[in-house]
XYZ file of C-alpha atoms in Angstrom:
384
model
C -15.796 23.524 7.814
C -16.271 21.927 11.202
C -14.913 19.296 13.533
C -14.039 15.843 12.265
C -17.085 14.101 13.760
C -19.402 16.479 11.893
C -17.438 16.088 8.667
C -17.784 12.298 8.808
C -21.439 12.170 9.889
C -23.399 9.834 7.608
C -20.326 8.746 5.660
C -19.954 5.073 4.816
C -16.563 5.268 3.094
C -13.667 7.473 4.212
C -10.718 7.618 1.809
C -7.489 9.020 3.234
C -5.414 10.207 0.279
C -2.134 12.033 -0.097
C 1.514 11.544 -0.854
C 3.681 8.975 0.871
C 5.234 9.575 4.271
C 2.696 12.092 5.580
C 1.049 9.830 8.173
C -1.893 8.471 6.176
C -1.765 5.032 7.820
C -1.677 6.470 11.324
C -4.424 8.958 10.486
C -6.601 6.205 8.997
C -6.162 3.965 12.043
C -6.842 6.791 14.510
C -10.013 7.796 12.623
C -11.234 4.178 12.547
C -10.528 3.798 16.265
C -12.336 7.036 17.060
C -15.435 6.017 15.091
C -15.479 2.578 16.772
C -15.301 4.337 20.126
C -18.474 6.165 19.055
C -20.330 2.879 18.490
C -19.657 2.283 14.771
C -18.599 -1.017 13.176
C -15.465 0.114 11.367
C -12.904 -1.583 9.143
C -9.606 0.108 8.332
C -7.912 -1.130 5.168
C -4.246 -0.466 4.517
C -1.648 -1.526 2.000
C 1.201 -0.308 4.204
C 3.778 -3.106 4.247
C 5.700 -1.541 7.112
C 3.454 -3.252 9.710
C 2.929 0.034 11.539
C -0.814 -0.478 11.691
C -0.510 -4.029 13.030
C 2.055 -2.917 15.579
C -0.018 0.028 16.715
C -3.114 -2.129 17.100
C -1.207 -4.918 18.838
C -1.979 -7.506 16.161
C 0.649 -10.122 15.383
C -0.035 -10.007 11.672
C -2.676 -8.420 9.496
C -4.091 -10.608 6.751
C -5.987 -9.995 3.552
C -9.315 -10.504 5.310
C -10.676 -8.208 8.045
C -9.602 -9.160 11.549
C -11.265 -7.771 14.649
C -9.126 -5.849 17.119
C -9.751 -6.924 20.705
C -11.530 -4.139 22.645
C -9.279 -4.938 25.600
C -6.331 -3.752 23.528
C -7.362 -0.183 24.387
C -8.072 -0.757 28.085
C -6.094 1.669 30.195
C -5.100 3.823 27.220
C -7.955 6.310 27.358
C -10.105 4.740 24.630
C -13.269 2.713 25.223
C -14.952 1.033 22.260
C -18.566 2.165 22.429
C -21.631 -0.057 22.698
C -22.146 -1.774 19.358
C -18.793 -0.506 18.159
C -16.239 -2.812 16.555
C -12.802 -2.126 15.096
C -11.545 -4.390 12.321
C -8.337 -4.112 10.323
C -6.829 -5.717 7.262
C -3.786 -5.291 5.051
C -4.401 -5.524 1.353
C -2.577 -8.166 -0.666
C -2.841 -6.769 -4.226
C -1.967 -10.025 -6.012
C -4.342 -12.121 -3.948
C -7.109 -9.545 -4.313
C -6.704 -9.616 -8.068
C -6.841 -13.439 -8.090
C -9.991 -13.350 -5.965
C -11.569 -10.903 -8.382
C -10.799 -13.212 -11.321
C -12.254 -16.162 -9.397
C -15.403 -14.214 -8.623
C -15.958 -12.984 -12.180
C -15.113 -16.214 -14.041
C -18.249 -17.843 -15.479
C -17.288 -21.321 -14.217
C -14.555 -23.254 -12.415
C -12.819 -24.256 -15.654
C -12.547 -20.654 -16.878
C -11.247 -19.612 -13.442
C -8.587 -22.327 -13.407
C -7.632 -21.656 -17.047
C -6.826 -18.039 -16.138
C -5.245 -18.498 -12.709
C -3.029 -21.408 -13.884
C -1.942 -19.689 -17.066
C 1.684 -18.585 -17.241
C 0.814 -15.390 -19.084
C -1.713 -14.452 -16.393
C 0.736 -15.149 -13.573
C 3.198 -12.696 -15.098
C 0.599 -10.168 -16.223
C -1.371 -10.236 -12.975
C 1.733 -9.256 -11.026
C 2.128 -6.231 -13.268
C -1.565 -5.294 -13.165
C -1.891 -6.140 -9.485
C 1.124 -3.875 -9.017
C -1.371 -1.162 -9.767
C -2.314 -1.188 -6.110
C -4.837 1.552 -6.603
C -7.296 -0.654 -8.469
C -7.046 -3.574 -6.076
C -7.557 -1.162 -3.188
C -10.769 0.269 -4.595
C -11.930 -3.178 -5.743
C -11.620 -4.435 -2.158
C -13.299 -1.287 -0.910
C -16.215 -2.042 -3.231
C -16.514 -5.630 -1.932
C -16.395 -4.575 1.722
C -19.026 -1.919 1.163
C -21.304 -4.352 -0.641
C -20.899 -6.927 2.163
C -22.874 -4.754 4.606
C -20.663 -5.995 7.455
C -19.430 -2.516 8.386
C -20.967 0.877 9.081
C -17.827 2.675 7.936
C -14.784 1.631 5.915
C -11.622 3.723 6.221
C -9.187 3.254 3.341
C -5.519 4.106 3.679
C -4.660 4.659 0.017
C -1.421 3.420 -1.539
C 1.599 5.673 -1.203
C 1.586 7.137 -4.661
C 3.586 10.094 -5.877
C 0.634 10.968 -8.013
C -2.539 10.314 -6.064
C -4.438 10.818 -9.281
C -3.684 7.177 -10.074
C -6.192 6.228 -7.410
C -9.050 8.112 -9.052
C -8.074 6.882 -12.497
C -7.754 3.225 -11.516
C -11.210 2.052 -12.736
C -10.828 3.874 -16.068
C -7.269 2.665 -16.565
C -8.189 -0.977 -16.031
C -11.229 -0.683 -18.293
C -9.054 1.039 -20.883
C -6.543 -1.801 -20.732
C -9.211 -4.456 -21.110
C -10.903 -2.624 -23.945
C -7.653 -1.665 -25.650
C -7.222 -2.213 -29.351
C -4.309 -4.609 -28.910
C -6.294 -6.819 -26.594
C -9.324 -6.764 -28.892
C -7.067 -7.768 -31.740
C -5.967 -10.854 -29.847
C -9.482 -11.676 -28.719
C -11.274 -11.299 -32.028
C -8.938 -10.690 -34.989
C -10.653 -10.297 -38.304
C -9.874 -9.299 -41.877
C -6.403 -7.871 -42.449
C -5.757 -7.820 -38.693
C -6.345 -11.545 -38.550
C -3.800 -12.101 -41.312
C -1.260 -9.844 -39.653
C -1.765 -11.415 -36.264
C -1.755 -14.861 -37.724
C 1.426 -14.407 -39.764
C 3.308 -12.053 -37.447
C 2.691 -13.856 -34.223
C 3.092 -17.195 -35.928
C 6.633 -16.376 -37.034
C 7.624 -14.727 -33.740
C 6.225 -17.405 -31.492
C 7.505 -20.161 -33.746
C 11.040 -18.862 -33.224
C 10.474 -18.486 -29.490
C 9.110 -22.024 -29.262
C 12.188 -23.431 -30.989
C 14.567 -21.408 -28.828
C 12.852 -21.755 -25.447
C 10.802 -24.882 -25.830
C 7.830 -22.942 -24.466
C 4.720 -22.663 -26.572
C 3.787 -19.058 -25.801
C 1.220 -18.965 -28.583
C -0.774 -21.715 -26.898
C -0.509 -19.933 -23.531
C -1.616 -16.643 -25.072
C -4.474 -18.290 -26.895
C -5.737 -19.953 -23.701
C -5.251 -16.791 -21.660
C -7.037 -14.395 -23.972
C -9.780 -16.889 -24.696
C -10.465 -17.396 -20.985
C -10.144 -13.675 -20.237
C -12.906 -12.838 -22.706
C -15.325 -14.550 -20.323
C -14.653 -12.074 -17.502
C -14.494 -8.809 -19.458
C -18.125 -7.873 -18.869
C -17.679 -8.512 -15.151
C -14.586 -6.302 -15.092
C -16.397 -3.482 -16.844
C -19.310 -3.765 -14.417
C -16.955 -3.812 -11.428
C -15.005 -0.781 -12.668
C -18.275 1.126 -13.165
C -19.424 0.162 -9.645
C -16.118 1.276 -8.119
C -16.315 4.601 -9.930
C -19.868 5.173 -8.720
C -18.884 4.333 -5.140
C -16.030 6.862 -5.178
C -18.427 9.600 -6.302
C -21.249 8.602 -3.915
C -22.522 11.103 -1.331
C -21.748 8.558 1.398
C -18.073 8.605 0.387
C -15.675 11.322 1.439
C -12.039 12.050 0.662
C -9.769 13.383 3.369
C -6.550 14.839 1.992
C -3.704 14.114 4.395
C -0.498 16.103 4.129
C 2.410 17.497 6.079
C 3.626 21.113 5.827
C 6.702 20.242 3.757
C 6.852 21.702 0.247
C 6.384 18.557 -1.850
C 3.430 17.074 0.084
C 1.781 20.529 0.049
C 2.101 20.730 -3.737
C 0.654 17.241 -4.136
C -2.220 17.998 -1.761
C -3.143 21.101 -3.764
C -2.847 19.190 -7.031
C -5.003 16.322 -5.762
C -7.665 18.733 -4.511
C -7.822 20.161 -8.018
C -8.327 16.706 -9.471
C -11.081 15.990 -6.950
C -12.833 19.154 -8.130
C -12.462 18.187 -11.790
C -13.797 14.696 -11.124
C -16.612 16.040 -8.881
C -15.458 13.707 -6.092
C -16.687 14.414 -2.534
C -14.108 16.329 -0.478
C -14.387 15.978 3.305
C -11.511 18.096 4.512
C -7.804 18.557 4.994
C -5.663 16.917 7.689
C -2.268 18.552 8.240
C 0.080 16.295 10.183
C 3.398 17.061 11.871
C 2.889 20.820 11.951
C 5.014 22.957 14.285
C 2.496 25.418 15.772
C 3.740 28.977 16.296
C 2.980 30.460 19.715
C 0.943 33.655 19.819
C 3.611 35.251 22.043
C 6.667 34.316 19.960
C 8.775 37.141 21.372
C 12.528 36.758 21.755
C 13.737 34.872 24.819
C 16.994 36.022 26.411
C 19.652 33.491 27.350
C 20.111 35.376 30.631
C 16.486 34.833 31.669
C 16.667 31.144 30.742
C 19.942 30.775 32.634
C 18.333 32.254 35.717
C 15.613 29.588 35.546
C 18.272 26.890 35.066
C 20.224 27.827 38.162
C 22.819 29.896 36.324
C 23.876 27.310 33.699
C 24.650 29.774 30.860
C 25.884 27.101 28.407
C 22.714 25.065 28.731
C 20.633 28.240 28.458
C 22.277 29.152 25.129
C 21.497 25.682 23.779
C 17.877 26.001 24.891
C 17.486 29.392 23.202
C 19.164 28.162 20.015
C 16.882 25.106 19.874
C 13.805 27.288 20.449
C 14.893 29.595 17.615
C 15.280 26.594 15.291
C 11.812 25.308 16.124
C 10.353 28.769 15.520
C 11.936 28.865 12.084
C 10.095 25.634 11.311
C 6.913 26.973 12.908
C 6.951 30.140 10.738
C 7.545 28.016 7.635
C 4.655 25.731 8.608
C 2.392 28.710 9.316
C 3.009 29.961 5.775
C 2.301 26.496 4.334
C -0.935 26.292 6.325
C -2.150 29.641 5.004
C -1.487 28.507 1.438
C -3.151 25.124 1.983
C -6.286 26.757 3.386
C -6.533 29.074 0.396
C -5.717 26.580 -2.358
C -7.539 23.546 -0.955
C -10.575 25.496 0.187
C -10.691 24.354 3.815
C -10.482 27.369 6.137
C -10.421 25.237 9.285
C -8.316 22.122 8.598
C -7.690 19.426 11.183
C -4.154 19.986 12.490
C -2.060 17.384 14.279
C 1.135 18.888 15.709
C 4.578 17.391 15.321
C 4.932 14.662 17.943
C 8.098 13.713 19.752
C 8.351 10.257 18.139
C 6.870 7.944 15.529
C 3.524 6.351 16.283
C 4.140 2.650 16.841
C 1.805 1.724 19.700
C -1.664 2.325 21.113
C -0.559 5.308 23.185
C 0.747 7.057 20.073
C -2.437 6.232 18.195
C -4.548 7.586 21.038
C -2.547 10.818 21.041
C -3.153 11.335 17.306
C -6.826 10.440 17.815
C -7.101 13.103 20.512
C -5.959 15.816 18.112
C -8.101 14.542 15.232
C -11.336 14.339 17.225
C -10.878 17.369 19.488
C -13.671 19.877 19.035
C -13.921 23.648 19.287
C -11.922 25.227 22.087
C -10.214 21.921 22.923
C -8.546 21.885 19.499
C -7.152 25.373 20.070
C -5.973 24.451 23.549
C -4.125 21.329 22.333
C -2.363 23.279 19.596
C -1.483 26.023 22.033
C 0.159 23.480 24.347
C 2.300 22.226 21.460
C 3.275 25.707 20.198
C 6.772 27.182 20.231
């Protein structure tokens, strides 16, 4: 493996995947900023509702369409957007994205309105759109096809099982091609009798009790939906092909804690099984262990502190605690290298505070894009 710039050379889609709370949003934004600084037109897409990306980029509010970040935002912070470079950002609205997909695939305005205005769709779309993974990759597909950007960086949904992201196209296709749905769309023979009698009785009771004619709503919904099924299948196939394309790469982002490490290893295995392109491992919030981690005496520290023995004991105790974490993290890093198959992962050390502004983003960017000896030097400075 090599430095991040070499890993991302020639890539059009960068997918940052991993469990929640490991810094995926910050990593995605810092990568997008770094590529824009190198003259690329980059869009970073997030579903993070915590507004951290908008805050870090100094944008009042991110919408569901790409919005360009003013180059001046980085002036004086050590980042200069390169000639021809542009940084855009957007926050995915899963429900709206799903509605837009329906509108795009509907054969005509009437079919579009029949679906979008249907009560069954409004309830069902919230549930399906709740599968943020599919809407994320569907938007990724649209942005890539638009040709507006050189690189798209996707901050994937915080999912306990990142496998959902890879399975999203198949799961949606499976739902649309499911036997139950086909039965509603084109019942025949015995099925038609069962559907006709069974649903007739059930919905007749519901209509009398609620005053709502669900059978009519279902009939309109499934009838209109049949007109977009081919488009859905085509879109799901296109999304799947894009994820496996040579110009796409997956970066697995993790922290050294036990659960994120297990999920990173598991996800790497699924990438192998699915023959998806793996670009490397990013380990955030690691406590680096100093090469000279010998014991420090409280007496020596007290001498440097002007004889304050109480303060010296606190300093030594705190250093010991950090070294416990550093030895744990060192063990996790060894395991990650072996299991994930990246012998030189990108490591971002534990920072003093959360990243919520440009300065924090620039600091993360510095660690991500540092090359060769500079990477070692930065980690050495952060070591305990």
